[in-house]
Each structure stands twice: as C-alpha cells, then as structure tokens.
Amino acid sequence: MLVTTRGRKRWMIPKGWPIRGLDPHESAAREALEEAGLVGDVHAEAIGSISYNKRLGHGREVQCVVEVFPLYVDHQRDHWLEQGERETKWFSSRKAASLVSETGLREILLRFDVQGSSTDGLPHPSP
C-alpha cells in the first residue's frame, strides 16, 4: 500500500519519526496504522533503507534515513487518524515502484516483489 504525502501529494510508503519507547519496526507499524489504517504483523528486520530530504517549516530541510519493514497486513480499519489527510491505495510492488520518486525505495519495492508479494498486490510472507 502506498499513501500520499500531506504536502506535495506524492506516493510514498507510510513512514514517520521514531517513537520513544518503541523498537524501529514497532514505530513503522504504528505509522502504518496512523497514516493508512493498516493492522497486521510487522517483521522485526528491515528489508532496506532509504535517505531523503524532508522539508520542514520556513524552507528548512533535514536529511532522514528511513528503515523499511514489511507489514503483513491483516486488514485496513474503516477509520484512522490521518484518513482525511492522505489518499491510500493498494498497488502491485512493480506498479508501486513506478509511482514513487525515491530511487532507493523503488529498488526495495522491486526486490520485495521477487521475495514475497502475491498476485493480489498484498504482501504475504515468503514460504
């Protein structure tokens, strides 16, 4: 699943700042819930990482490194915290890779397609 960013409405994976008291994969699962309403089991090992420049207020930017964790989705809630602020949509891994602007994320999505995405576009654990 991809979500749109709030500002420029670009397609991206759910992501956010680390959450104090949570391991990185738990923070990733919380962000997926808040940004896309996704509930499921998150894998504790990252499948890759990307760097990007995040725009802050007053023209400032900060370089961020995002670790990417697969979330095996059980369901999407009917309502979630940022529902009115973002669009969400399921894509195959290949289609998602063609829509994101970050090269590193594109590569991760294409690798993930080979490793364990099914034909329905939903992530499933590899056998």
Short mmCIF file of C-alpha atoms in Angstrom, two decimals, residues 24-26 28-29 40-47 68-72:
data_model
loop_
_atom_site.label_atom_id
_atom_site.label_comp_id
_atom_site.label_asym_id
_atom_site.label_seq_id
_atom_site.Cartn_x
_atom_site.Cartn_y
_atom_site.Cartn_z
CA PRO A 24 12.02 0.74 14.96
CA HIS A 25 9.76 -1.97 13.50
CA GLU A 26 7.08 -1.17 16.08
CA ALA A 28 6.85 1.53 11.49
CA ALA A 29 3.72 -0.48 12.33
CA GLY A 40 -1.05 -6.65 10.87
CA ASP A 41 2.22 -8.27 11.81
CA VAL A 42 5.41 -6.33 11.21
CA HIS A 43 8.69 -8.10 10.53
CA ALA A 44 11.40 -7.10 13.02
CA GLU A 45 14.17 -6.95 10.39
CA ALA A 46 14.36 -4.09 7.89
CA ILE A 47 14.40 -5.09 4.21
CA VAL A 68 11.72 -0.19 5.62
CA PHE A 69 9.94 -3.04 7.43
CA PRO A 70 7.44 -5.37 5.76
CA LEU A 71 4.00 -5.39 7.34
CA TYR A 72 1.90 -8.48 6.66
#
